[in-house]
Short mmCIF file of C-alpha atoms in Angstrom, two decimals:
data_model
loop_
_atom_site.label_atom_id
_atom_site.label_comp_id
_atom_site.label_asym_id
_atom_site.label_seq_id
_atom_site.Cartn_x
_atom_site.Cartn_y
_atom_site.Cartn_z
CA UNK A 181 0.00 0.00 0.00
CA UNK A 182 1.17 3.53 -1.17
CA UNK A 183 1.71 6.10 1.47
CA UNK A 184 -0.07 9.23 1.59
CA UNK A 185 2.79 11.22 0.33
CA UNK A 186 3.61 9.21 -2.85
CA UNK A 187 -0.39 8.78 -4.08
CA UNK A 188 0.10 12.92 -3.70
CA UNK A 189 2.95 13.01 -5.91
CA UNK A 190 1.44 10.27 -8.21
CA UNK A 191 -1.62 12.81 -8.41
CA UNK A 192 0.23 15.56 -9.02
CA UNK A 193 2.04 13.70 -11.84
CA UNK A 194 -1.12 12.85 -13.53
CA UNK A 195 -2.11 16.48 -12.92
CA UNK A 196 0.44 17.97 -14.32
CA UNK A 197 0.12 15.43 -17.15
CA UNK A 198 -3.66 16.48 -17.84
CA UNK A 199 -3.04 19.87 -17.73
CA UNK A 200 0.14 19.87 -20.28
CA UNK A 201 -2.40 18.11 -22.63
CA UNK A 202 -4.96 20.68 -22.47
CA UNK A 203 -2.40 23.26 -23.72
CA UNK A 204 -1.28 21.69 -26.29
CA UNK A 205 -4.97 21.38 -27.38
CA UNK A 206 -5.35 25.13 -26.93
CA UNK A 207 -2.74 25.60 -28.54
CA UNK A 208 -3.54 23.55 -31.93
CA UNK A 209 -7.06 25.52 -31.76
CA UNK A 210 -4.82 28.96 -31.48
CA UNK A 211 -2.90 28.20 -34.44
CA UNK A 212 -5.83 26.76 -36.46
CA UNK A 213 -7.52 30.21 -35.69
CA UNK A 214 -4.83 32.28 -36.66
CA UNK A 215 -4.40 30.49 -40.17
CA UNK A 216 -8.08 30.68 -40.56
CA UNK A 217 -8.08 34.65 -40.04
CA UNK A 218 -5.42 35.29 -42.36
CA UNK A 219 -6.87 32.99 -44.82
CA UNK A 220 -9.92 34.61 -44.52
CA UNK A 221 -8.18 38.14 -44.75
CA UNK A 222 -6.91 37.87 -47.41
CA UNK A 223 -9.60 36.07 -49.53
CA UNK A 224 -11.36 39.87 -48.37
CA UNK A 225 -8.40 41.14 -49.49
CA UNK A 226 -8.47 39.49 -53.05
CA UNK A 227 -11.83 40.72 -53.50
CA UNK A 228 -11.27 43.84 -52.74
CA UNK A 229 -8.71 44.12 -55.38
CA UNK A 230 -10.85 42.33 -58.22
CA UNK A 231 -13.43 44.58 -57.89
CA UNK A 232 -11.27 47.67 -58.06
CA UNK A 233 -10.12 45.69 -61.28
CA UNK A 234 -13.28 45.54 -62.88
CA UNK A 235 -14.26 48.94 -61.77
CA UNK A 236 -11.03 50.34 -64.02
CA UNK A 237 -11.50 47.75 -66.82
CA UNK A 238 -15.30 49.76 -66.83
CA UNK A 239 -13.62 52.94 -66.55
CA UNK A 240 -10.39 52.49 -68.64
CA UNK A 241 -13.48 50.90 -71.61
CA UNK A 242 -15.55 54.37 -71.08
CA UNK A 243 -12.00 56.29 -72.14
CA UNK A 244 -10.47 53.98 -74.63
CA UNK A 245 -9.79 55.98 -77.46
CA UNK A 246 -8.26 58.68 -75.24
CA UNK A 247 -5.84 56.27 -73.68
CA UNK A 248 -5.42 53.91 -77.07
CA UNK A 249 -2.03 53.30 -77.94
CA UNK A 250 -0.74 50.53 -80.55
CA UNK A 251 -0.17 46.81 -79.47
CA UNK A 252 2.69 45.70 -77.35
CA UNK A 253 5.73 44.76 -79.06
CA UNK A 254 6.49 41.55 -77.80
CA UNK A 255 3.28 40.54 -76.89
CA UNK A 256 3.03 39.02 -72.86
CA UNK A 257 0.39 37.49 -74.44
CA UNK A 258 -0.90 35.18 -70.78
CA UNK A 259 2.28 35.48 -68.94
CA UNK A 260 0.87 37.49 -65.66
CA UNK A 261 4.70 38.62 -64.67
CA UNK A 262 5.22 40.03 -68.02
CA UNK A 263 1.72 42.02 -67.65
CA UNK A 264 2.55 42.88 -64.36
CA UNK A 265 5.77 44.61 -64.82
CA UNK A 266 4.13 46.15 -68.23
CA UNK A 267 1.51 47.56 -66.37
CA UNK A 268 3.54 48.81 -63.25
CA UNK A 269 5.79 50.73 -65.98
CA UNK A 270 3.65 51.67 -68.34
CA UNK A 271 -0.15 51.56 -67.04
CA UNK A 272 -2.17 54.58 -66.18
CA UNK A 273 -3.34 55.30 -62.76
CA UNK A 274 -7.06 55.06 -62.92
CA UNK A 275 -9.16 56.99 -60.40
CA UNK A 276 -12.48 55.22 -58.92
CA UNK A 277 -15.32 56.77 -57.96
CA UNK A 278 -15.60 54.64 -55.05
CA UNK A 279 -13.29 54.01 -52.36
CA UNK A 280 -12.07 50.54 -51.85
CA UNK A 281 -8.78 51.57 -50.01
CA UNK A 282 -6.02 50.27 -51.91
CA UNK A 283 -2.56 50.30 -51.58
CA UNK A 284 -2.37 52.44 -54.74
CA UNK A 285 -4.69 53.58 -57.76
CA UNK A 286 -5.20 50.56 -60.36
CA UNK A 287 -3.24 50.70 -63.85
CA UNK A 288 -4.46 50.12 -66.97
CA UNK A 289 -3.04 49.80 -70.89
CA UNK A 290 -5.40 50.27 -73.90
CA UNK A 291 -4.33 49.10 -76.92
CA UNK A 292 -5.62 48.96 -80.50
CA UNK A 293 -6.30 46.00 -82.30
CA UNK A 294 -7.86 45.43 -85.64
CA UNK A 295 -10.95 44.65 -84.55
CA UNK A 296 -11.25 46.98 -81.38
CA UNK A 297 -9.37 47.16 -78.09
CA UNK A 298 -7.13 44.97 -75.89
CA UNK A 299 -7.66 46.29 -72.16
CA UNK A 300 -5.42 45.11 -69.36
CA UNK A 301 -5.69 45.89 -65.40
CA UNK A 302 -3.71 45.59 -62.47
CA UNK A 303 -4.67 45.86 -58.89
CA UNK A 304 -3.73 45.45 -55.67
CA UNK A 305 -5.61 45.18 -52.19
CA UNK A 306 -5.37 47.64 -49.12
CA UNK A 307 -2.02 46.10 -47.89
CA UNK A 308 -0.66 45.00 -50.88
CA UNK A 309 -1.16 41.11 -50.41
CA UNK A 310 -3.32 40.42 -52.91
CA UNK A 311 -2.95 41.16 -56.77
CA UNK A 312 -5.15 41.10 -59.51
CA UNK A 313 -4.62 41.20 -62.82
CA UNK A 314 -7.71 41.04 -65.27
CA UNK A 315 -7.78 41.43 -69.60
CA UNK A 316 -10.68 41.97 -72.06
CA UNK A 317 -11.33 42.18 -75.43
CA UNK A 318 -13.51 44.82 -76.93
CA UNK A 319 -14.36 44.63 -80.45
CA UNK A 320 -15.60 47.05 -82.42
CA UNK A 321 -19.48 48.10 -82.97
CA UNK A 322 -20.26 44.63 -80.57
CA UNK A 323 -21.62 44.42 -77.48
CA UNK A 324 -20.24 41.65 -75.88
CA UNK A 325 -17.16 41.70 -74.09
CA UNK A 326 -14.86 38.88 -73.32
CA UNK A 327 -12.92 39.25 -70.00
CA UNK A 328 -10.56 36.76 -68.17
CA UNK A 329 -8.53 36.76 -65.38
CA UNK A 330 -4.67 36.44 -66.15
CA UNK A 331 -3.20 33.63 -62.98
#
């Protein structure tokens, strides 16, 4: 039979035991909150900056022939690094009516084709994180328009 001391120190071993696995739990649940909150951040963050996309695509197709210019020579064609670094260079800052809090104003680059225009848009979310570049095809005395979303 145990004495009273050692069934104390056996309980506080089991104790201790229980309570190092309930940290560790909290823990797990910490972590799996934290990843969910950024993930959901910046999914918000990502929309954000597609609809200040198609806001300028709407805007940069009300002023195409002021901001026409011919097509790029070489074409980045669906290469989104080549677009982006086209459109950081070259785009113009496009102003939007409303305020979706961006890191900066999105850029856009018109160009003529031979059967209309060839509109491409970058944009970026409040902090930056999230980028969004979006293309589509006007052609002339149509309609329709044909967007995509350059990956």
């Amino acid at each position: 039979m145990m004495s009273g001391h050692r069934q104390r120190g056996a309980a506080l071993i089991v104790v201790l035991a229980v309570v190092l696995v309930a940290a560790m739990m909290a823990f797990e649940g910490l972590q799996r909150s934290l990843l969910a909150a950024r993930v959901s951040g910046l999914a918000a963050e990502r929309a954000i900056a597609f609809e200040a996309a198609e806001s300028a695509l709407r805007r940069g197709a009300a002023q195409r022939e002021r901001l026409a210019r011919a097509p790029m020579v070489p074409d980045p064609r669906m290469d989104p690094a080549a677009w982006r670094a086209v459109l950081l260079r070259d785009g113009t800052p496009v102003s939007l009516e409303a305020d979706h809090a961006l890191h900066e104003p999105p850029r856009v680059v018109v160009e003529r084709t031979q059967s209309g225009h060839r509109l491409t848009v970058f944009a970026r979310g409040p902090r930056a994180r999230a980028e969004v570049i979006l293309q589509v095809r006007l052609v002339d005395d149509s309609p329709s328009r044909l967007w995509r979303r350059l990956r």
